Coordinates of C-alpha atoms in Angstrom, one line a residue:
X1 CA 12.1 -11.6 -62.6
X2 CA 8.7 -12.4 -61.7
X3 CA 6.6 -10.4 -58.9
X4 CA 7.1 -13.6 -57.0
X5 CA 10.4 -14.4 -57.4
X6 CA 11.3 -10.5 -56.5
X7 CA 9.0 -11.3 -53.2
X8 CA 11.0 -14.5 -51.9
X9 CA 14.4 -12.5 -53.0
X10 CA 13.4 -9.8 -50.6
X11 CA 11.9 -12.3 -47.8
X12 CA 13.6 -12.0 -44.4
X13 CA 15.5 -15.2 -43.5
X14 CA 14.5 -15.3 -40.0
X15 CA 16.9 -16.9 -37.8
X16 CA 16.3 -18.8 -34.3
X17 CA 17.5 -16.7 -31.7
X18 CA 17.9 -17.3 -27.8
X19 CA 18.7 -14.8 -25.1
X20 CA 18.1 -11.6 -23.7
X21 CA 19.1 -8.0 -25.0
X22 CA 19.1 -5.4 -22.3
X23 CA 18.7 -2.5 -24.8
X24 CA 19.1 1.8 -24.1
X25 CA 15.5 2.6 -25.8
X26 CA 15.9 5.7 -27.6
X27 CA 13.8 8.6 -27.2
X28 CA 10.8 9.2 -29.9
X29 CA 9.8 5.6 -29.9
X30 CA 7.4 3.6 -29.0
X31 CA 8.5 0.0 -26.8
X32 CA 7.4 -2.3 -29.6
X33 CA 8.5 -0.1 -32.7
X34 CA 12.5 -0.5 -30.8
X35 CA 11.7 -4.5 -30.3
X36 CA 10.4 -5.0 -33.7
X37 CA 13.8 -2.5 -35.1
X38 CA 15.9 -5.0 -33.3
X39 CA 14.6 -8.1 -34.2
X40 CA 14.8 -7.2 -38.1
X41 CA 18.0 -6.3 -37.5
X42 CA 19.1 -9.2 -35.7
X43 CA 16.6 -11.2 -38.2
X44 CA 15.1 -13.4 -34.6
X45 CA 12.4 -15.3 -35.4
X46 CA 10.6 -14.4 -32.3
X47 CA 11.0 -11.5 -30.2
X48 CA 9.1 -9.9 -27.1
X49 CA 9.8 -7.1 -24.6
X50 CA 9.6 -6.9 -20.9
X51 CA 8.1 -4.0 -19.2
X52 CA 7.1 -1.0 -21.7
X53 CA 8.4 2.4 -21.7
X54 CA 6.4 5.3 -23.2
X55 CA 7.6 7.3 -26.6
X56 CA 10.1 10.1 -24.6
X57 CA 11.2 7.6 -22.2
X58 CA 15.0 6.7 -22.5
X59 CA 16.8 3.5 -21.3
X60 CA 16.6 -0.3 -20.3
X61 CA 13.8 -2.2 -22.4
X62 CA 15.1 -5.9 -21.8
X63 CA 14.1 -7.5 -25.3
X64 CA 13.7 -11.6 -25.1
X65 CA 14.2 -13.3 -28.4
X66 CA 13.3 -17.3 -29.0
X67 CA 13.1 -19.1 -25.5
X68 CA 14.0 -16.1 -23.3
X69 CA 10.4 -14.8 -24.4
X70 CA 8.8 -17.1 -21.7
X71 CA 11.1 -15.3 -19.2
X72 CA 9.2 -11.6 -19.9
X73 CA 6.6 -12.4 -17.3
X74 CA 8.8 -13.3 -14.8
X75 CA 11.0 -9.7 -15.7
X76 CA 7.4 -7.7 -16.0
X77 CA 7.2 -8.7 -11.8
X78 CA 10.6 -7.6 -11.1
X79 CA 11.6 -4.0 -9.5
X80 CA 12.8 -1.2 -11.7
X81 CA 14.5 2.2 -11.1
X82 CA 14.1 5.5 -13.1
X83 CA 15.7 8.6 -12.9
X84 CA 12.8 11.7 -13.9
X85 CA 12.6 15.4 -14.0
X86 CA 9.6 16.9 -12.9
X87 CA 8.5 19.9 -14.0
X88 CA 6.5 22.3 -11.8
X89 CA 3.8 24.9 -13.0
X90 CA 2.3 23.5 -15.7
X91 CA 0.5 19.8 -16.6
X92 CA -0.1 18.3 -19.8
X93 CA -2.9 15.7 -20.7
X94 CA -0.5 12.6 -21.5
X95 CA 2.1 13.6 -17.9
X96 CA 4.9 14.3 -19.5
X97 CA 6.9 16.6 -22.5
X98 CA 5.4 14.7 -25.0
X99 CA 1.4 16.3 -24.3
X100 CA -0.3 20.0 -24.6
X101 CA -0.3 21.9 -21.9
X102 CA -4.0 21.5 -19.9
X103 CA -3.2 23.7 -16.9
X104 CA -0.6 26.5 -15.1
X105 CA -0.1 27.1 -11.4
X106 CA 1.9 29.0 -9.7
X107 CA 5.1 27.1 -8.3
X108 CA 5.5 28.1 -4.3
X109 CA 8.6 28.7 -2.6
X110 CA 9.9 25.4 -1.5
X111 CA 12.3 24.6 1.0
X112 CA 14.7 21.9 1.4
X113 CA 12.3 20.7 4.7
X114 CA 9.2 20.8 2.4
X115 CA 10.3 19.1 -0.1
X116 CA 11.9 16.2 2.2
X117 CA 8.6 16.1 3.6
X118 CA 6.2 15.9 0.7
X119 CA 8.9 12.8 -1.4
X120 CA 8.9 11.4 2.4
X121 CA 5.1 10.6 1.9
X122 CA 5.1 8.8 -1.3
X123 CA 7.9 6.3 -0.1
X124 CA 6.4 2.9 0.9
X125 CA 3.1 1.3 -0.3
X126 CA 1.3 3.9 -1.6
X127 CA -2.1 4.2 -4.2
X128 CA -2.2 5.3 -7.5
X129 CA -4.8 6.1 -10.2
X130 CA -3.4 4.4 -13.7
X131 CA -3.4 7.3 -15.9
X132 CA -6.1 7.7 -19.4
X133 CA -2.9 7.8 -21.5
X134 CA -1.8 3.7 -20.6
X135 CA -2.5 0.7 -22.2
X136 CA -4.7 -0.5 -19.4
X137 CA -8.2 -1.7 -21.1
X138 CA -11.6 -0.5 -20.9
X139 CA -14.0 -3.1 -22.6
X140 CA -11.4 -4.3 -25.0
X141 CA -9.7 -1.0 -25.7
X142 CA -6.5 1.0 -24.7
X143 CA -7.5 3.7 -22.4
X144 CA -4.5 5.9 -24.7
X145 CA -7.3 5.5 -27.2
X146 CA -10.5 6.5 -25.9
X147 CA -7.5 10.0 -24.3
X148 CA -7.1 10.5 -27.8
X149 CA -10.8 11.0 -28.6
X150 CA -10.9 13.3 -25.6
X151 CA -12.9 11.0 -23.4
X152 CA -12.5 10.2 -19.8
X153 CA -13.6 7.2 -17.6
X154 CA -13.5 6.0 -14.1
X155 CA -9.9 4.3 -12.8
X156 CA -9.8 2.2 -9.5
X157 CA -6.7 3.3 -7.3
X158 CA -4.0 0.3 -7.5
X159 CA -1.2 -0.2 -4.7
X160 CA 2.3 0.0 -6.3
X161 CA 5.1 0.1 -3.8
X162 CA 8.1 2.9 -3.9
X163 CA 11.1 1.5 -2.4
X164 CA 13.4 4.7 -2.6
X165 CA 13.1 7.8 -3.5
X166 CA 15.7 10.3 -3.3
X167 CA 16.0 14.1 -4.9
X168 CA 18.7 15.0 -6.8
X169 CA 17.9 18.0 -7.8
X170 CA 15.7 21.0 -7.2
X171 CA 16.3 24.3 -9.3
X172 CA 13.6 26.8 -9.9
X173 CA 10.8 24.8 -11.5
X174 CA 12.2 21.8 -11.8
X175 CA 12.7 18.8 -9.5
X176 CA 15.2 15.9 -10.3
X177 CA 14.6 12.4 -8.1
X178 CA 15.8 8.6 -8.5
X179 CA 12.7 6.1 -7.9
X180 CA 13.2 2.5 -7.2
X181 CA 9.5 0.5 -8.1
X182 CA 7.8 -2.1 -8.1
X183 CA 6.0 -2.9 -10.9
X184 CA 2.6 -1.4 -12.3
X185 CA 3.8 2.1 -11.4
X186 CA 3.4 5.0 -13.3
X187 CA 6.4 7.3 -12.9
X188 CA 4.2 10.2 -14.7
X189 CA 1.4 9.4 -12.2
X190 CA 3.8 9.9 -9.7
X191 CA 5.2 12.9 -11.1
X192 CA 2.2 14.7 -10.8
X193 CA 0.8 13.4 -7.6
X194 CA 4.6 14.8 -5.9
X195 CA 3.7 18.6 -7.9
X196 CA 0.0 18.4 -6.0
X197 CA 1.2 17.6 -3.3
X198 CA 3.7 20.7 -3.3
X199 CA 0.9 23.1 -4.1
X200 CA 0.8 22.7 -7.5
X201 CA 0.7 20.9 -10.8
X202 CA 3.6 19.0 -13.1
X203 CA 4.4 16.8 -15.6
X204 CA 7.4 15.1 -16.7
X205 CA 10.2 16.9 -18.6
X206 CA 12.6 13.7 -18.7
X207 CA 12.4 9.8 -17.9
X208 CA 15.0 7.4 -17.7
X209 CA 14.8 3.9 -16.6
X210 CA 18.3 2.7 -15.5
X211 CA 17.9 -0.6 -14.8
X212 CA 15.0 -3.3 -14.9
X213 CA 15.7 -6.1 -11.8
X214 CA 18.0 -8.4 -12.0
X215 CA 19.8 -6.5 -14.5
X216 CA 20.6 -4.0 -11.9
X217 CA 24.4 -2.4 -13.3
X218 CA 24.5 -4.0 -16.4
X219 CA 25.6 -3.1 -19.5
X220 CA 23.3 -1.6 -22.2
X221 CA 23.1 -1.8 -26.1
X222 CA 21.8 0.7 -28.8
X223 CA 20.4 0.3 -32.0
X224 CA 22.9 1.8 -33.8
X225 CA 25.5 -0.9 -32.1
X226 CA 23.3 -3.6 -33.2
X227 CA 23.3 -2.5 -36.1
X228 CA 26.6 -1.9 -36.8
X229 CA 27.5 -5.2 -34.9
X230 CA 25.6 -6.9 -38.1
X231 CA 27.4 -5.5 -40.6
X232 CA 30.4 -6.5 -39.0
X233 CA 30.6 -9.4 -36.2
X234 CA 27.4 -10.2 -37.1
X235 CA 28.2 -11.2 -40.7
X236 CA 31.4 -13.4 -39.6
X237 CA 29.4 -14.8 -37.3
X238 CA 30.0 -14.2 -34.1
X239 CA 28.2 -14.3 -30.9
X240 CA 27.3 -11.2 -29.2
X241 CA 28.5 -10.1 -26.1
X242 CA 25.1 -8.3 -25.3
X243 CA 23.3 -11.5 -26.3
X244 CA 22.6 -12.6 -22.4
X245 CA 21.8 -16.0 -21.9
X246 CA 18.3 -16.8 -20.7
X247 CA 19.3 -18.1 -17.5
X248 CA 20.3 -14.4 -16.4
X249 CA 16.6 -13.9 -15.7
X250 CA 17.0 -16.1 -12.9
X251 CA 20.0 -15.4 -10.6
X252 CA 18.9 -16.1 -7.7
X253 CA 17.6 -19.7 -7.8
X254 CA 19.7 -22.6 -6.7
X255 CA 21.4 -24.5 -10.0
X256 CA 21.0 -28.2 -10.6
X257 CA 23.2 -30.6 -12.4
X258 CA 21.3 -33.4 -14.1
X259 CA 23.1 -36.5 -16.1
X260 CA 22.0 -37.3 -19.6
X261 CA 19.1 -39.8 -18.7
X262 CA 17.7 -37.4 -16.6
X263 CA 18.2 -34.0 -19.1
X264 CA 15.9 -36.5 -21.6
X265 CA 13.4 -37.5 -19.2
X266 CA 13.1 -33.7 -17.7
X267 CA 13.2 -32.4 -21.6
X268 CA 10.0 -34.8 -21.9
X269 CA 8.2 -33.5 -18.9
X270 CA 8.7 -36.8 -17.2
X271 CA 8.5 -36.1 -13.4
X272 CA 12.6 -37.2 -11.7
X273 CA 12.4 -39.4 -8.5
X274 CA 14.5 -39.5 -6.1
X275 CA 17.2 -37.5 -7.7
X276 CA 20.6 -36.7 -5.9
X277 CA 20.9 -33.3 -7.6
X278 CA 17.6 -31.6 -5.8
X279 CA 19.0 -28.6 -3.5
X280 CA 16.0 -28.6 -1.1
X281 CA 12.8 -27.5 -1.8
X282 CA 11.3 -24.7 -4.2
X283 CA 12.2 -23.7 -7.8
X284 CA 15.8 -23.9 -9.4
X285 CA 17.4 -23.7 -12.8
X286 CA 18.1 -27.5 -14.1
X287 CA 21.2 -27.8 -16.4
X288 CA 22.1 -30.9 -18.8
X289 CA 25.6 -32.1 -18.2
X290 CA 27.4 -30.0 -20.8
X291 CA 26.1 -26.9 -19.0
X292 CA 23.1 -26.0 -21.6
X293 CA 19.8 -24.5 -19.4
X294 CA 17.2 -26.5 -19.4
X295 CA 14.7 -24.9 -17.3
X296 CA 12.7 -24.4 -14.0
X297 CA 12.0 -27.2 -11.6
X298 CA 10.3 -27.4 -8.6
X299 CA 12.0 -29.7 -6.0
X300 CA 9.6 -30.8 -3.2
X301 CA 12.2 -31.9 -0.4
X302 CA 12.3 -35.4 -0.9
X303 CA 14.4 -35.8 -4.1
X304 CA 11.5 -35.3 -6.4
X305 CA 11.7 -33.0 -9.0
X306 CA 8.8 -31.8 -11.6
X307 CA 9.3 -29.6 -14.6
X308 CA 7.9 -25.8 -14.3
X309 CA 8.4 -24.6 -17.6
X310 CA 11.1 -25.5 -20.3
X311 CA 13.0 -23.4 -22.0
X312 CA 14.6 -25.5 -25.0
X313 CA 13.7 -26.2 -28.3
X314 CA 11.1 -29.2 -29.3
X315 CA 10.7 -29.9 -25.5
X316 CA 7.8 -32.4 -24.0
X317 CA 8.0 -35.1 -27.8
X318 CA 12.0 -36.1 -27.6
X319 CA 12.5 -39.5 -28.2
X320 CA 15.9 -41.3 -26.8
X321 CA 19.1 -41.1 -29.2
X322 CA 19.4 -44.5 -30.8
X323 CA 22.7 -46.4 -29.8

């Protein structure tokens, strides 16, 4: 066999694959090396994730495959909740198990008062200083890299918002708390901001992200079940069960029922007067009539409805079926 044929024998067959996989991120890897694991294994032609988590971090990293991956904007803006374990008495340079130890303290006696207090403080808007070790830029480079090389730069305070924040635990020198959060915030950051403000210093033994909104309760997938789905289910066939439609991105939005001259005209991008089906005003989710997502739409009141962005195939050229 020729070096080219043995190439094409080994090339992928990449398949086109819609939907949403709310996958348990393993420790000891990085956000895009479990995205790109996945999509091999599912062999998706397109992939993206929503909302990274660093290297030690465990849980939900919602992966979008094929049309779902225009949904991972709208999932980077949502809320998400962690679990974390602080650890008191010592910092390292990254904020968590992962770095070298930079600095020791000495932990103080903390009460159950004190410590109600100080987590008190950081619920609500509050400001945070992104950390060097983040993919934030700094004329065109990661910040992670220019930490690497030991070198430091100015960071503007950004306003992230903590909806809840409740301790779990607090033995010896360690501190367990749930966080709800909006996005952009740095549970690390925060981490060590809640050890300074107890009199000392801390980074972050453990991190867990338990859900990513509006996923909020929903079941999780591992690798190794998507891997072992493929060499079973897979093969035959079958259709995941923790292959989520891409309409789960948007629960909240009213649905709307269109007939089939209407699905071709909104699949074109043609602008629907007067139609019957508009809820009201604002975006909604536009369905053709045998119940296959089209997109978003923005209804103005007035039975008018104009497309906000498609998410099926070849959208925006279809020409009518010939009769």
């Amino acid at each position: 066999m020729s070096a080219a044929s043995s190439d094409g024998a080994r090339r992928r067959n990449w398949r086109e694959i819609d939907g949403i996989v709310l996958l348990d991120k393993a420790a000891g890897m990085s956000s895009n090396h479990a995205l790109q694991r996945a999509r091999r294994l599912l062999s998706a032609a397109k992939g993206g994730h929503a909302g990274t988590l660093d290297p030690m971090a465990t849980g939900m990293l919602p992966l979008c495959f094929g049309q779902a991956t225009k949904a991972c904007g709208a999932l980077l803006g949502s809320s998400k909740a962690y679990r974390a374990r602080i650890v008191l008495g010592s910092a390292t340079d990254t904020g968590d198990a992962d770095g070298i130890v930079v600095a020791e303290s000495a932990v103080p006696e903390l009460s159950p008062d004190v410590l109600e207090r100080v987590l008190a403080g950081f619920t609500g808007a509050i400001e945070q200083v992104p950390p060097m070790y983040s993919a934030l830029k700094r004329d065109g480079r990661p910040l992670y890299e220019l930490a690497r090389r030991g070198e430091q730069v100015s960071r503007d305070a950004r306003q992230v918002r903590i909806a809840r924040l409740v301790l779990l635990e607090a033995s010896g020198r360690e501190l367990s708390i749930e966080v709800v959060c909006s996005k952009g915030t740095y549970i690390r950051v925060l981490g060590e901001d809640i050890a300074r403000a107890l009199g000392t210093c801390g980074h972050l033994g453990e991190l867990r992200r338990l859900w990513v909104e509006p996923f909020e309760g929903e079941p999780m997938v591992t690798l190794d079940e998507i891997d072992a789905w493929t060499r079973s289910d897979g093969a035959a066939g079958a259709h995941p069960r923790w292959l989520l439609p891409v309409d789960r991105a948007f629960p909240g939005l009213p649905r709307i029922e269109l007939d089939q001259l209407q699905s071709l005209h909104l699949r074109q991008g043609r602008v629907l007067e007067a139609c019957g089906a508009c809820p009201g005003t604002g975006l909604a989710r536009a369905y053709d009539p045998e119940g296959r997502f089209l997109g978003l739409v923005e209804c103005d009141g007035a039975g008018r409805i104009t497309v906000e962005r498609l998410f099926v195939p070849g959208a925006g050229g279809a020409e009518p079926p010939r009769t």
